[in-house]
GROMACS .gro file of C-alpha atoms in nm:
model
  216
    1MET     CA    1 -13.378   3.869  -2.229
    2ALA     CA    2 -13.322   3.658  -2.543
    3ASP     CA    3 -13.181   3.758  -2.880
    4PRO     CA    4 -13.383   3.705  -3.204
    5ASN     CA    5 -13.241   3.354  -3.233
    6GLY     CA    6 -13.375   3.256  -2.893
    7GLU     CA    7 -13.034   3.244  -2.722
    8PRO     CA    8 -12.989   3.404  -2.380
    9ARG     CA    9 -12.839   3.751  -2.407
   10ARG     CA   10 -12.576   3.834  -2.147
   11ALA     CA   11 -12.560   4.184  -2.007
   12ALA     CA   12 -12.305   4.385  -2.205
   13GLY     CA   13 -11.972   4.411  -2.029
   14VAL     CA   14 -12.074   4.180  -1.744
   15PRO     CA   15 -11.852   3.869  -1.703
   16LYS     CA   16 -12.030   3.537  -1.672
   17TRP     CA   17 -11.912   3.482  -1.313
   18VAL     CA   18 -12.045   3.811  -1.174
   19PRO     CA   19 -12.407   3.701  -1.098
   20ALA     CA   20 -12.285   3.385  -0.925
   21ALA     CA   21 -12.031   3.587  -0.726
   22LEU     CA   22 -12.301   3.831  -0.617
   23ARG     CA   23 -12.527   3.547  -0.502
   24SER     CA   24 -12.241   3.391  -0.307
   25MET     CA   25 -12.162   3.723  -0.139
   26VAL     CA   26 -12.525   3.777  -0.042
   27ILE     CA   27 -12.568   3.423   0.096
   28GLY     CA   28 -12.233   3.427   0.276
   29GLY     CA   29 -12.280   3.772   0.426
   30TYR     CA   30 -12.649   3.733   0.512
   31PRO     CA   31 -12.602   3.612   0.874
   32LEU     CA   32 -12.366   3.898   0.958
   33VAL     CA   33 -12.598   4.159   0.803
   34VAL     CA   34 -12.892   4.014   0.998
   35TYR     CA   35 -12.688   4.023   1.319
   36LEU     CA   36 -12.594   4.388   1.266
   37GLY     CA   37 -12.950   4.474   1.168
   38MET     CA   38 -13.112   4.303   1.465
   39THR     CA   39 -12.873   4.461   1.714
   40ARG     CA   40 -12.852   4.812   1.564
   41TRP     CA   41 -13.131   4.879   1.315
   42SER     CA   42 -13.507   4.872   1.299
   43PRO     CA   43 -13.679   4.584   1.117
   44ARG     CA   44 -13.777   4.821   0.836
   45THR     CA   45 -13.418   4.938   0.784
   46LEU     CA   46 -13.291   4.582   0.788
   47ALA     CA   47 -13.553   4.477   0.532
   48LEU     CA   48 -13.451   4.761   0.300
   49VAL     CA   49 -13.081   4.675   0.331
   50LEU     CA   50 -13.141   4.308   0.254
   51ALA     CA   51 -13.370   4.387  -0.040
   52ALA     CA   52 -13.112   4.630  -0.180
   53ALA     CA   53 -12.843   4.359  -0.152
   54LEU     CA   54 -13.055   4.121  -0.360
   55LEU     CA   55 -13.137   4.366  -0.639
   56PRO     CA   56 -12.806   4.380  -0.835
   57GLY     CA   57 -12.786   4.005  -0.881
   58LEU     CA   58 -13.156   3.986  -0.967
   59VAL     CA   59 -13.125   4.258  -1.230
   60LEU     CA   60 -12.830   4.083  -1.395
   61ARG     CA   61 -13.013   3.750  -1.402
   62LEU     CA   62 -13.324   3.912  -1.550
   63ARG     CA   63 -13.121   4.080  -1.823
   64GLU     CA   64 -12.977   3.750  -1.939
   65ALA     CA   65 -13.284   3.528  -1.885
   66ARG     CA   66 -13.511   3.410  -2.163
   67ARG     CA   67 -13.877   3.501  -2.140
   68GLU     CA   68 -13.981   3.147  -2.046
   69ASP     CA   69 -13.726   3.149  -1.762
   70LEU     CA   70 -13.850   3.466  -1.596
   71TRP     CA   71 -14.065   3.293  -1.335
   72PRO     CA   72 -13.793   3.054  -1.217
   73VAL     CA   73 -13.561   3.354  -1.185
   74LEU     CA   74 -13.817   3.565  -0.999
   75ARG     CA   75 -13.968   3.297  -0.774
   76VAL     CA   76 -13.706   3.291  -0.498
   77PRO     CA   77 -13.631   3.667  -0.489
   78LEU     CA   78 -14.001   3.752  -0.475
   79SER     CA   79 -14.047   3.505  -0.189
   80LEU     CA   80 -13.760   3.669  -0.001
   81PHE     CA   81 -13.898   4.018  -0.065
   82GLY     CA   82 -14.229   3.897   0.077
   83LEU     CA   83 -14.055   3.755   0.385
   84PHE     CA   84 -13.867   4.082   0.439
   85ALA     CA   85 -14.189   4.281   0.399
   86VAL     CA   86 -14.375   4.069   0.656
   87ALA     CA   87 -14.085   4.102   0.900
   88ALA     CA   88 -14.070   4.479   0.853
   89LEU     CA   89 -14.446   4.531   0.889
   90SER     CA   90 -14.487   4.297   1.185
   91GLY     CA   91 -14.170   4.403   1.363
   92GLU     CA   92 -14.084   4.037   1.420
   93GLN     CA   93 -13.710   4.039   1.359
   94ARG     CA   94 -13.665   3.664   1.392
   95LEU     CA   95 -13.839   3.619   1.059
   96PHE     CA   96 -13.515   3.741   0.902
   97MET     CA   97 -13.347   3.435   1.054
   98ALA     CA   98 -13.566   3.198   0.853
   99LEU     CA   99 -13.364   3.215   0.531
  100PRO     CA  100 -13.106   2.942   0.617
  101VAL     CA  101 -13.392   2.710   0.709
  102LEU     CA  102 -13.564   2.777   0.377
  103VAL     CA  103 -13.239   2.726   0.183
  104ASN     CA  104 -13.178   2.389   0.347
  105LEU     CA  105 -13.536   2.279   0.289
  106GLY     CA  106 -13.509   2.380  -0.075
  107LEU     CA  107 -13.189   2.179  -0.116
  108LEU     CA  108 -13.352   1.887   0.063
  109ALA     CA  109 -13.645   1.898  -0.178
  110ASN     CA  110 -13.416   1.896  -0.483
  111PHE     CA  111 -13.197   1.612  -0.359
  112ALA     CA  112 -13.491   1.403  -0.237
  113ALA     CA  113 -13.686   1.454  -0.560
  114SER     CA  114 -13.396   1.316  -0.762
  115LEU     CA  115 -13.413   0.991  -0.564
  116ARG     CA  116 -13.748   0.915  -0.726
  117GLY     CA  117 -13.582   0.894  -1.066
  118PRO     CA  118 -13.309   0.671  -1.209
  119VAL     CA  119 -13.034   0.935  -1.172
  120SER     CA  120 -12.969   1.092  -0.834
  121LEU     CA  121 -12.857   1.454  -0.805
  122VAL     CA  122 -12.512   1.355  -0.678
  123GLU     CA  123 -12.472   1.133  -0.985
  124ARG     CA  124 -12.558   1.424  -1.212
  125PHE     CA  125 -12.290   1.635  -1.045
  126ALA     CA  126 -12.042   1.347  -1.060
  127ARG     CA  127 -12.095   1.292  -1.432
  128LEU     CA  128 -12.015   1.657  -1.503
  129GLN     CA  129 -11.660   1.583  -1.389
  130GLU     CA  130 -11.640   1.214  -1.480
  131PRO     CA  131 -11.890   1.107  -1.749
  132ASP     CA  132 -11.788   0.740  -1.724
  133LEU     CA  133 -11.850   0.636  -1.366
  134PRO     CA  134 -11.686   0.317  -1.236
  135PRO     CA  135 -11.893   0.006  -1.163
  136GLY     CA  136 -12.101   0.076  -0.855
  137GLY     CA  137 -12.076   0.450  -0.913
  138PRO     CA  138 -12.450   0.520  -0.953
  139ALA     CA  139 -12.534   0.324  -0.636
  140TYR     CA  140 -12.259   0.509  -0.449
  141CYS     CA  141 -12.397   0.845  -0.568
  142ARG     CA  142 -12.748   0.748  -0.462
  143THR     CA  143 -12.622   0.660  -0.114
  144TRP     CA  144 -12.454   0.998  -0.084
  145THR     CA  145 -12.768   1.171  -0.206
  146TRP     CA  146 -12.946   1.013   0.092
  147ILE     CA  147 -12.665   1.126   0.321
  148TRP     CA  148 -12.691   1.482   0.195
  149CYS     CA  149 -13.067   1.472   0.253
  150GLY     CA  150 -13.000   1.380   0.614
  151PHE     CA  151 -12.749   1.662   0.643
  152PHE     CA  152 -12.998   1.918   0.511
  153VAL     CA  153 -13.264   1.795   0.755
  154ALA     CA  154 -13.023   1.828   1.047
  155ASN     CA  155 -12.893   2.164   0.931
  156ALA     CA  156 -13.244   2.301   0.885
  157ALA     CA  157 -13.346   2.176   1.231
  158VAL     CA  158 -13.044   2.333   1.402
  159SER     CA  159 -13.091   2.661   1.213
  160ALA     CA  160 -13.461   2.669   1.305
  161GLY     CA  161 -13.391   2.594   1.671
  162LEU     CA  162 -13.133   2.870   1.692
  163ALA     CA  163 -13.362   3.113   1.511
  164LEU     CA  164 -13.648   3.044   1.751
  165TRP     CA  165 -13.479   3.019   2.089
  166ALA     CA  166 -13.111   3.114   2.082
  167PRO     CA  167 -12.944   3.457   2.096
  168VAL     CA  168 -12.886   3.607   1.754
  169ALA     CA  169 -12.509   3.580   1.807
  170TRP     CA  170 -12.534   3.200   1.833
  171TRP     CA  171 -12.746   3.186   1.517
  172THR     CA  172 -12.495   3.406   1.334
  173LEU     CA  173 -12.200   3.192   1.442
  174TYR     CA  174 -12.366   2.872   1.326
  175THR     CA  175 -12.524   2.988   0.999
  176GLY     CA  176 -12.236   3.218   0.905
  177LEU     CA  177 -11.943   2.991   0.993
  178LEU     CA  178 -12.006   2.652   1.151
  179ALA     CA  179 -12.257   2.535   0.890
  180TYR     CA  180 -12.005   2.606   0.613
  181LEU     CA  181 -11.734   2.420   0.803
  182LEU     CA  182 -11.967   2.122   0.833
  183ILE     CA  183 -12.032   2.133   0.459
  184GLY     CA  184 -11.656   2.132   0.406
  185VAL     CA  185 -11.626   1.830   0.633
  186MET     CA  186 -11.897   1.652   0.434
  187PHE     CA  187 -11.716   1.715   0.105
  188THR     CA  188 -11.386   1.602   0.255
  189VAL     CA  189 -11.530   1.282   0.396
  190GLU     CA  190 -11.705   1.201   0.068
  191TYR     CA  191 -11.382   1.263  -0.125
  192VAL     CA  192 -11.182   1.030   0.097
  193VAL     CA  193 -11.451   0.761   0.092
  194ARG     CA  194 -11.477   0.784  -0.287
  195LYS     CA  195 -11.104   0.744  -0.334
  196ALA     CA  196 -11.093   0.454  -0.089
  197THR     CA  197 -11.388   0.286  -0.261
  198PHE     CA  198 -11.298   0.318  -0.628
  199ARG     CA  199 -10.919   0.363  -0.612
  200ARG     CA  200 -10.916   0.618  -0.892
  201PHE     CA  201 -10.643   0.875  -0.838
  202GLY     CA  202 -10.533   1.174  -1.037
  203ASP     CA  203 -10.215   1.381  -1.031
  204ALA     CA  204 -10.337   1.646  -0.785
  205LEU     CA  205 -10.160   1.665  -0.450
  206PRO     CA  206 -10.459   1.534  -0.245
  207ASP     CA  207 -10.488   1.235  -0.477
  208ARG     CA  208 -10.118   1.158  -0.450
  209LEU     CA  209 -10.130   1.176  -0.071
  210LEU     CA  210 -10.437   0.955  -0.050
  211ARG     CA  211 -10.282   0.705  -0.291
  212ARG     CA  212  -9.990   0.662  -0.053
  213LEU     CA  213 -10.203   0.656   0.261
  214LEU     CA  214 -10.457   0.407   0.127
  215ARG     CA  215 -10.190   0.176  -0.008
  216ALA     CA  216 -10.015   0.187   0.329
   0.00000   0.00000   0.00000
């Protein structure tokens, strides 16, 4: 909750990075837990395990959230609890495989919505690291926002297809490993293209290597 001055109050003794680390662990481990649950547990047991995994991070976020931020904090977890409940009550295990599709659609909505305004989401992220973008930087960021939208569409479609028709092992391999590798490839390609386009290099090893390669 908030202190009397209206500032967010952080849970005593809890480092700032802990809630983010918990969310990353839940998202990263979700496909494996679903695979184990669908091959060894009942839908009800799997729903309880997944709900229990979400609770610690949710409690920490609620303890540090201001009153006006409670609904944004609760919206996604409550939706997931509802999805788990429907899957447990209906016995339809493949509903548990819908989360990666929903995540990609949510990211797609955020990136696409930013394209309606003057500042794209990629530009916002870029300005956090480099407030003064080079000439052509905003247009470049807008192009990459479109590219990321296409990636999220493709990723959601593949995840949905695997969830509906493929064995759970295939879905687990893609959503738990291959999708993250593809994201890494996207970041790497964007990094190389950015350096080749704007020729701004730092002192980090990747920048030094690219400076030599691009000059050659």
